[in-house]
Structures are given as C-alpha cells and as structure tokens.
Coordinates of C-alpha atoms and ligand atoms in Angstrom, one line a residue:
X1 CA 0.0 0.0 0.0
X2 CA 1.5 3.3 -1.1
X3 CA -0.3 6.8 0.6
X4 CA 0.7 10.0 -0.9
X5 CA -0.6 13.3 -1.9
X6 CA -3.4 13.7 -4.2
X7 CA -3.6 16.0 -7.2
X8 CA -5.4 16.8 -10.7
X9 CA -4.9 13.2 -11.6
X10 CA -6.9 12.0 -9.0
X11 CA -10.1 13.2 -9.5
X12 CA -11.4 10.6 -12.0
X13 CA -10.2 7.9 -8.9
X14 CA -11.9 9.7 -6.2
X15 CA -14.8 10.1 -8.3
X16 CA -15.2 6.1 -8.9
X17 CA -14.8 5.7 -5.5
X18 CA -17.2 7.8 -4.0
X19 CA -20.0 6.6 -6.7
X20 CA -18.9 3.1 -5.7
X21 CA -20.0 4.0 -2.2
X22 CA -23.8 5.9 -3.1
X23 CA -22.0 9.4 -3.0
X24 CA -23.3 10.9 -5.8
X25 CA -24.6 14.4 -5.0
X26 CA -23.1 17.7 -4.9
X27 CA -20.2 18.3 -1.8
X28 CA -19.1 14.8 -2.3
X29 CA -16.3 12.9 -3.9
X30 CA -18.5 12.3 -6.9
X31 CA -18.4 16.3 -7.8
X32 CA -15.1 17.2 -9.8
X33 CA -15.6 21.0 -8.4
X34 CA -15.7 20.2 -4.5
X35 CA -12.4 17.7 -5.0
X36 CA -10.8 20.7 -7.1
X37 CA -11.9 22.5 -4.1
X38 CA -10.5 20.6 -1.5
X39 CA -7.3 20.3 -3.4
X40 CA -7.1 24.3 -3.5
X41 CA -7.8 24.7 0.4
X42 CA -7.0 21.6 2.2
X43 CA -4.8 18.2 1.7
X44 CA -6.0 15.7 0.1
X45 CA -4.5 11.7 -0.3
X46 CA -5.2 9.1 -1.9
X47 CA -3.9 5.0 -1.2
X48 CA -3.1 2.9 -3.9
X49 CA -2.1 -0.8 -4.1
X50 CA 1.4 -1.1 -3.7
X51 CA 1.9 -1.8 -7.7
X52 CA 0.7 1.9 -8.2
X53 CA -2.2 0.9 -10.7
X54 CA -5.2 1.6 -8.5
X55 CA -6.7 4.3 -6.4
X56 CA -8.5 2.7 -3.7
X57 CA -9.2 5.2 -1.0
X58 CA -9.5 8.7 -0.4
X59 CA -9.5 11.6 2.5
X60 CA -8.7 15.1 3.2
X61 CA -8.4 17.2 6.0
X62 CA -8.8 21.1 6.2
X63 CA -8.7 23.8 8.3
X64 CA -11.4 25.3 9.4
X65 CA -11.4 27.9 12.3
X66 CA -8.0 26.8 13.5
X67 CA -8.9 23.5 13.9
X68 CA -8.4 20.7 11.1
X69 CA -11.6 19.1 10.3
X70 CA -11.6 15.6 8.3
X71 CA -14.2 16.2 5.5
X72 CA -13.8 12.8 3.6
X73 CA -12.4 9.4 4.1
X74 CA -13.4 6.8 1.9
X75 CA -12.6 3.5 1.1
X76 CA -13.1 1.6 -2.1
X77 CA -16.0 -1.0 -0.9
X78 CA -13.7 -4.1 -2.2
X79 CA -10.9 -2.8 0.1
X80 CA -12.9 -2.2 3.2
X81 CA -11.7 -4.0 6.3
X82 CA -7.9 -4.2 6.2
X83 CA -6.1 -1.2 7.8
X84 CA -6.7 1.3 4.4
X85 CA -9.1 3.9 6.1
X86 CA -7.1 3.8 9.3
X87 CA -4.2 3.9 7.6
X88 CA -5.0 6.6 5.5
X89 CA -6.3 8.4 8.8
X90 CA -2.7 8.1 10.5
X91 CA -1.2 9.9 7.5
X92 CA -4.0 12.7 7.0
X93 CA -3.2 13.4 10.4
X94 CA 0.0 12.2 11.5
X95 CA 0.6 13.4 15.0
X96 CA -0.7 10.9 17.2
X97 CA -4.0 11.0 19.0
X98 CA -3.0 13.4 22.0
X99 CA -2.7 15.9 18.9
X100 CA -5.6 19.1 19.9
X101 CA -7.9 20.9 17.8
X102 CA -9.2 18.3 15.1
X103 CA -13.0 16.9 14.4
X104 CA -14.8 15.7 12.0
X105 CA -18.4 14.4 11.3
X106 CA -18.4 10.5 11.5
X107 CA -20.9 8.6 9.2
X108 CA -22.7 5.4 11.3
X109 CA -20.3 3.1 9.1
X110 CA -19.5 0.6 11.8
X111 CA -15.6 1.3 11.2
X112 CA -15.7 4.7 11.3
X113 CA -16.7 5.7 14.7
X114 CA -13.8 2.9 16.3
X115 CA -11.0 4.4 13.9
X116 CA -11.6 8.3 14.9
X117 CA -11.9 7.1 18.0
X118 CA -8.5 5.3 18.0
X119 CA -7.3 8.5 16.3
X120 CA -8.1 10.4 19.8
X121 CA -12.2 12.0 19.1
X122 CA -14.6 11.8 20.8
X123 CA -18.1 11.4 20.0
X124 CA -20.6 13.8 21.1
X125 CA -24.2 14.6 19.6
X126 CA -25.8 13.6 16.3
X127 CA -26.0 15.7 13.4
X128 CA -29.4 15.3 11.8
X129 CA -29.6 15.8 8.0
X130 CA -33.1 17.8 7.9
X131 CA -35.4 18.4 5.2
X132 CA -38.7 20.0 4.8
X133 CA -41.0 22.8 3.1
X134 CA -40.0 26.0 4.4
X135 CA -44.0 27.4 3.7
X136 CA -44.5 25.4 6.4
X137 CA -43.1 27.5 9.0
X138 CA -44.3 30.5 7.8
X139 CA -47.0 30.6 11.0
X140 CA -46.4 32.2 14.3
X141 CA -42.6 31.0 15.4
X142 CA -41.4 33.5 17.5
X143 CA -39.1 35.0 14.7
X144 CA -41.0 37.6 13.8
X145 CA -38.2 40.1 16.1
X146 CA -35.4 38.8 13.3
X147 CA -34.8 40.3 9.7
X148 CA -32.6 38.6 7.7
X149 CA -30.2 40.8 5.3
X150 CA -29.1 38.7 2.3
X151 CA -25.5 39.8 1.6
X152 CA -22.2 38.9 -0.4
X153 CA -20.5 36.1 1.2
X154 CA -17.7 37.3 2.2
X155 CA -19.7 39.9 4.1
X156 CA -21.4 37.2 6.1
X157 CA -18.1 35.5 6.4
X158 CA -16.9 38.7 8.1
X159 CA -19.6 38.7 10.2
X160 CA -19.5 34.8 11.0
X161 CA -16.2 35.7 12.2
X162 CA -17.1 38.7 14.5
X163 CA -19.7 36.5 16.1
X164 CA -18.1 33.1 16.9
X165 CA -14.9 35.2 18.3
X166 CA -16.9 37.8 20.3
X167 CA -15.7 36.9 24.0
X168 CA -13.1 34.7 23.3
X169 CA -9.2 35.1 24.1
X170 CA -8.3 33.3 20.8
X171 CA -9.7 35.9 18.2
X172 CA -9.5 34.3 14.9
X173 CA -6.4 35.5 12.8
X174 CA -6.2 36.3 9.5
X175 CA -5.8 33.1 7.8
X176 CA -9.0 32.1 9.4
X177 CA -10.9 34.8 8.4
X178 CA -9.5 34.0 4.5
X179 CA -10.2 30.4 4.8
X180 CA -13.7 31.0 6.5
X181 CA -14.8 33.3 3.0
X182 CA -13.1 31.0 0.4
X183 CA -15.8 28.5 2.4
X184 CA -18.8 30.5 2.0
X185 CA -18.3 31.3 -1.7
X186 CA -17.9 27.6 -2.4
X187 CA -20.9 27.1 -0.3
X188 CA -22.6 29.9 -2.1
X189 CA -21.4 29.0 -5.4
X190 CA -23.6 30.4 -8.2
X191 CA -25.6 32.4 -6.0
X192 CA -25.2 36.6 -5.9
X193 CA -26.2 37.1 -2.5
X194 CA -25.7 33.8 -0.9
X195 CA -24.7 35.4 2.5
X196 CA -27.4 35.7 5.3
X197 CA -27.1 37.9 8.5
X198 CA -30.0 38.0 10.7
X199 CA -30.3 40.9 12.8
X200 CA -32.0 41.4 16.2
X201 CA -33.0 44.9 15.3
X202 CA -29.6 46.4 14.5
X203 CA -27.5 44.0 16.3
X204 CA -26.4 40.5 14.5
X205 CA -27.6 37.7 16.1
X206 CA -26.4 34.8 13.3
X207 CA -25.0 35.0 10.2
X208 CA -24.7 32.0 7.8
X209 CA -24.7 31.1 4.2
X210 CA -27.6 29.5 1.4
X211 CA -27.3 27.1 -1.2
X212 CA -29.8 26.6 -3.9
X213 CA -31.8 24.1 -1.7
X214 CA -30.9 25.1 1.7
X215 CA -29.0 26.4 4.7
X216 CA -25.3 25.3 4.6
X217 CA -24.3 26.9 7.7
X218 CA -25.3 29.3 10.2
X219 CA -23.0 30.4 13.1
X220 CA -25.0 31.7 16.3
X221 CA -24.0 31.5 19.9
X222 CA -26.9 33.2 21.2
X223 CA -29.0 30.2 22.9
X224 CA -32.3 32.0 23.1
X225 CA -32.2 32.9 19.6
X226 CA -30.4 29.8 17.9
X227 CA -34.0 28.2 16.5
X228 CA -36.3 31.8 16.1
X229 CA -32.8 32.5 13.8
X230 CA -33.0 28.9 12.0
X231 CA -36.2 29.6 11.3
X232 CA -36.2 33.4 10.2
X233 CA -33.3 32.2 7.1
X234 CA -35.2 29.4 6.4
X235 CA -38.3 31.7 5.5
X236 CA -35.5 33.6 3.5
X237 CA -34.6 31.2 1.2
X238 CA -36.0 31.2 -2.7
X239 CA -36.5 27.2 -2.8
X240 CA -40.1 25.4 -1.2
X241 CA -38.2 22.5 0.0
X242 CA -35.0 23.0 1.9
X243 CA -32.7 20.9 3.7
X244 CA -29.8 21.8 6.4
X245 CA -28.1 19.8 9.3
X246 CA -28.8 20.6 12.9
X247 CA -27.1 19.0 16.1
X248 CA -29.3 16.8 17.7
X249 CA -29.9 18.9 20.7
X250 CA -30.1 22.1 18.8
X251 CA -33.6 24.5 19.7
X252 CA -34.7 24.4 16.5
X253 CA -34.9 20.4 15.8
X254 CA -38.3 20.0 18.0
X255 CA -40.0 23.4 16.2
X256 CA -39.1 21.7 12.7
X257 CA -40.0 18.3 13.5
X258 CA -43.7 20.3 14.3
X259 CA -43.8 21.5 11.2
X260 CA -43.6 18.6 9.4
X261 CA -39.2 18.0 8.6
X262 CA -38.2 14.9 8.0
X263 CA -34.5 13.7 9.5
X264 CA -33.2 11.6 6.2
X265 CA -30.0 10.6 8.3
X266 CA -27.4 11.7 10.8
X267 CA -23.7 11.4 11.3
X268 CA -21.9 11.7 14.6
X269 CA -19.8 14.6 15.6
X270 CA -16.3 13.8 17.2
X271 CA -13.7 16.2 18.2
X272 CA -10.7 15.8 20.3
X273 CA -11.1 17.0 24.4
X274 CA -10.0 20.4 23.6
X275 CA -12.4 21.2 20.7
X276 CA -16.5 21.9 21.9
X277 CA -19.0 22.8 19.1
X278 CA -21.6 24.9 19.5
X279 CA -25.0 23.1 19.3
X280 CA -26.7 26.0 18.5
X281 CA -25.2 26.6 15.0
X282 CA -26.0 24.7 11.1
X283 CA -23.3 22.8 10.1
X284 CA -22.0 21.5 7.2
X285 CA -21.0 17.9 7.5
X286 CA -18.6 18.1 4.9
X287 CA -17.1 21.5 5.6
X288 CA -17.9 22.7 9.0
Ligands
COA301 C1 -15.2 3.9 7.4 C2 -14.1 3.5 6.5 C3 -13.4 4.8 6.0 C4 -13.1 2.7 7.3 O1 -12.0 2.2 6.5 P1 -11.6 0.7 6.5 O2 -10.4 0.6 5.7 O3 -12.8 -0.1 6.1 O4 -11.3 0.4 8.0 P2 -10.0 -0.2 8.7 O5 -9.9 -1.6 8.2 O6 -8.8 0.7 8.5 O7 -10.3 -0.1 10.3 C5 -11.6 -0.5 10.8 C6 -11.4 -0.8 12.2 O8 -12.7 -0.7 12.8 C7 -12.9 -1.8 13.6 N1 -14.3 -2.1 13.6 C8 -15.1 -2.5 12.5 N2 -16.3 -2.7 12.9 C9 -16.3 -2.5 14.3 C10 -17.3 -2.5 15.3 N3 -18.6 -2.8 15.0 N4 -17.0 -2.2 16.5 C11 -15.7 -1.9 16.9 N5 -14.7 -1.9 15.9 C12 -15.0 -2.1 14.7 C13 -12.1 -2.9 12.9 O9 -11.8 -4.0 13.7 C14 -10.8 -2.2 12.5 O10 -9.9 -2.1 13.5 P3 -8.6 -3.1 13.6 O11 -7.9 -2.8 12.3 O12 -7.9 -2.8 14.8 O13 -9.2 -4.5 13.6 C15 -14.5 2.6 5.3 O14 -15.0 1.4 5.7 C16 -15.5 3.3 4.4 O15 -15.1 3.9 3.4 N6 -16.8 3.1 4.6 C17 -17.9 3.7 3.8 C18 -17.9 5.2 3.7 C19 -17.9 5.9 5.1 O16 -18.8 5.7 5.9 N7 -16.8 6.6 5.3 C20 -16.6 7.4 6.6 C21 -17.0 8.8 6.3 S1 -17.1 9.7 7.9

C-alpha cells in the first residue's frame, strides 16, 4: 500500500470511488468542483495498491477555524476492512491522538466511529440531516423580532467571524478569516447574495450562508435565539423545500419536526477533548 498526496490526476479515482459507495450528490467525492476544491484549500490523499495501478481510498483534511476538520475518508468497498481507512487516517493526520484541535463528522459506518476514536475524538451529539417545506413555518414561530439581510459572502463571512470570536481570548487570525470566506463562496457558489445575516434589530444575532436548496451553515451563539434564527433564514430562502443539518440537541430540531421536517439521516460529531462545538449553529457535515 502506497499513501501519498493527491492531485489533478486523481479526480477521475476519487470520483469512482465515491460513486462506488452511493455518493453521488453535490459536496461529495463524486463532484469534480468540490475535489478541485479541497485540493485548493486543504490536503487531500489518496492510497493505492502497492503496484501503483489503483486508487482505492480517499480523504482530506482542512482547516477550518483553527482547527483541522476531516471532510472525507473513503474506502473503495472491495478494500474495506484491512487497515486502508485507518491507515490513510494516520497519514491525514499524522501526530498521534493526543494531537488538539481536530473533528470531523463520522458517518454510522461501523468502522468509522472505532477508527476516529483510536485517532483520539470523541463522539458527542448527532448531526441530523433535515429536510422539509420552508411554507410550512411560515406561522407564528417566535421570529417575527429577526430580519434577515441577504449579503455577499464574504460579508457574512466577516460577520460569522465577528460573532463566533466575540468573547473569546483566541480571536481568529487572519488566515481564518481568509479560509472562512473562500468557504462560504464555495458554499454559495452560483448564487449573488448567498450570505445571510440575521439581525435582532440592529444587532447580528447569526450569520450564515444559502445554497440553492438550503441552509449550509449558520453560526449563532446566542442560545435564546439559535432556532427563532434557524427559522427566520429558512423563511428567507427562494427554494419550497429545503434541507440543512442541525445537532441533535439544537432549539430548533423540535420546532421543525412540528412542522412537518423529516430527518433523512445523521452522522456523529467527534472532536478531540480540547475542541466543543456549539449546538446552536447549522453545520455543514462536509465543511464545518
Ligand atoms: C469507514 C471506512 C473509511 C473505514 O476504513 P476501512 O479501511 O474499512 O477500516 P480499517 O480496516 O482501517 O479499520 C476499521 C477498524 O474498525 C474496527 N471495527 C469495525 N467494525 C467495528 C465495530 N462494529 N466495533 C468496533 N470496531 C469495529 C475494525 O476492527 C478495524 O480495527 P482493527 O484494524 O484494529 O481491527 C471505510 O469502511 C469506508 O469507506 N466506509 C464507507 C464510507 C464511510 O462511511 N466513510 C466514513 C465517512 S465519515
């Protein structure tokens, strides 16, 4: 087994791959764009059998907010079960498991949980893939205080930025703040004004970004507002039926469910001691 760097050359591989394992939709392995993406802003590898002919798994890491976040790792489905995804791990993150400031979002694959655990995460709530008709919430929901202000992204980045570092010692530096708005234009891609601050009269409350069918992310510390502000940029968006990923014990997950969401599936967040994530933000599973 060979590990080493991916590049251009890869995509085709990574593509098979991920189609071989029913990833086929946009933000996945199976999307030439997000690899090219990931390539651009993150590291990317690839394993291969030792003979060099074949690409048989895949992962990347990336930073995101100072901490490096796994997006992918996937194995080839007829080379599951022998060391590749672990392996693969050890080199995508090669400092041992007492290493700080790393997550990811685990699928329920029964190897995946026991390898990121090995790798030194922890798991912590579910994050529940959600999907709905916005018109459904458009009756009293207590977010009638909140207008949302549909921006460029990297205006919302700015403001994500503001917001997740307000009150903390460790105010994001300028790398972050780059990385954080290449994010939301990817997220945004194709959109003008993708970015979505919601205000509490004149003050910010959350800020976030759309995509053509829903709510990629949406950064809001604020407890008491975290699901009236979930709500208020659903109703924003252009699309009837949206779709977004909440933590399980988010505010919001019990006012949706009302209304009528559906959760299609959920992954497990894992992070290592040092690293807590807000439960009252959207995340991206792919991205953060
Ligand atoms: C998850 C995945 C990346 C793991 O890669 P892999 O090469 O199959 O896994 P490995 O062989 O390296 O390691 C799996 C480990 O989990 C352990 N394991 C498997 N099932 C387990 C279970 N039910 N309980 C405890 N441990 C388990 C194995 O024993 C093995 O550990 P060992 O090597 O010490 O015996 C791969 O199976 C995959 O691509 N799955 C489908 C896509 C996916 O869900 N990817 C994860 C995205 S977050």
């Amino acid at each position: 087994m060979v590990f080493r760097l991916a590049g251009e050359d890869d995509v085709p591989a990574i593509r098979r791959i991920s189609l071989a394992l029913g990833q086929a939709e946009e933000d996945s392995g199976s999307d030439a764009e997000y690899v090219q993406f990931l390539l651009a802003t993150g590291t990317v590898m690839v394993a291969e059998t030792a003979s060099g002919s074949s690409v048989i798994a895949w992962g990347a890491v990336k930073q995101s907010r100072g901490r490096s976040m796994l997006t992918d790792l996937f194995v080839d489905p007829d080379h599951q079960a022998r060391g590749v995804g672990a392996g693969l791990l050890r080199r995508l993150w090669p400092n041992g498991p007492q290493e700080p400031a790393r997550f990811t979002f685990s699928s329920r694959h029964p190897a995946a949980l026991p390898i990121y655990a090995r790798a030194g995460l922890a798991p912590s709530w579910p994050l529940l893939y959600m999907s709905g008709d916005r018109r459904s919430l458009a009756g009293p929901d207590g977010s009638a205080h909140l207008e949302v202000r549909q921006v460029d992204a990297g205006s919302a980045a700015a403001a994500d930025m503001r917001l997740a570092s307000a009150g903390r010692a460790d105010v994001a530096d300028v790398a972050d703040i780059a990385g954080l708005a290449a994010d939301y234009r990817w997220w945004g891609r194709g959109r003008l004004l993708s970015g979505l601050i919601v205000l509490d009269g004149a003050r910010p409350v959350a800020a976030g970004v759309a995509t053509r069918s829903g709510l990629a992310h949406l950064t809001c510390p604020d407890e008491r507002n975290a699901a009236p502000a979930v709500i208020a940029a659903l109703l924003a968006l252009d699309a009837p039926e949206v779709s977004l990923c909440l933590p399980g014990p988010h505010p919001a997950v019990r006012d949706l469910l009302e209304a009528g969401f559906r959760i299609d599936d959920y992954d497990i967040s894992m992070s290592t001691p040092d690293v807590s994530l807000a439960s009252t933000w959207v995340y991206s599973p792919g991205l953060g």
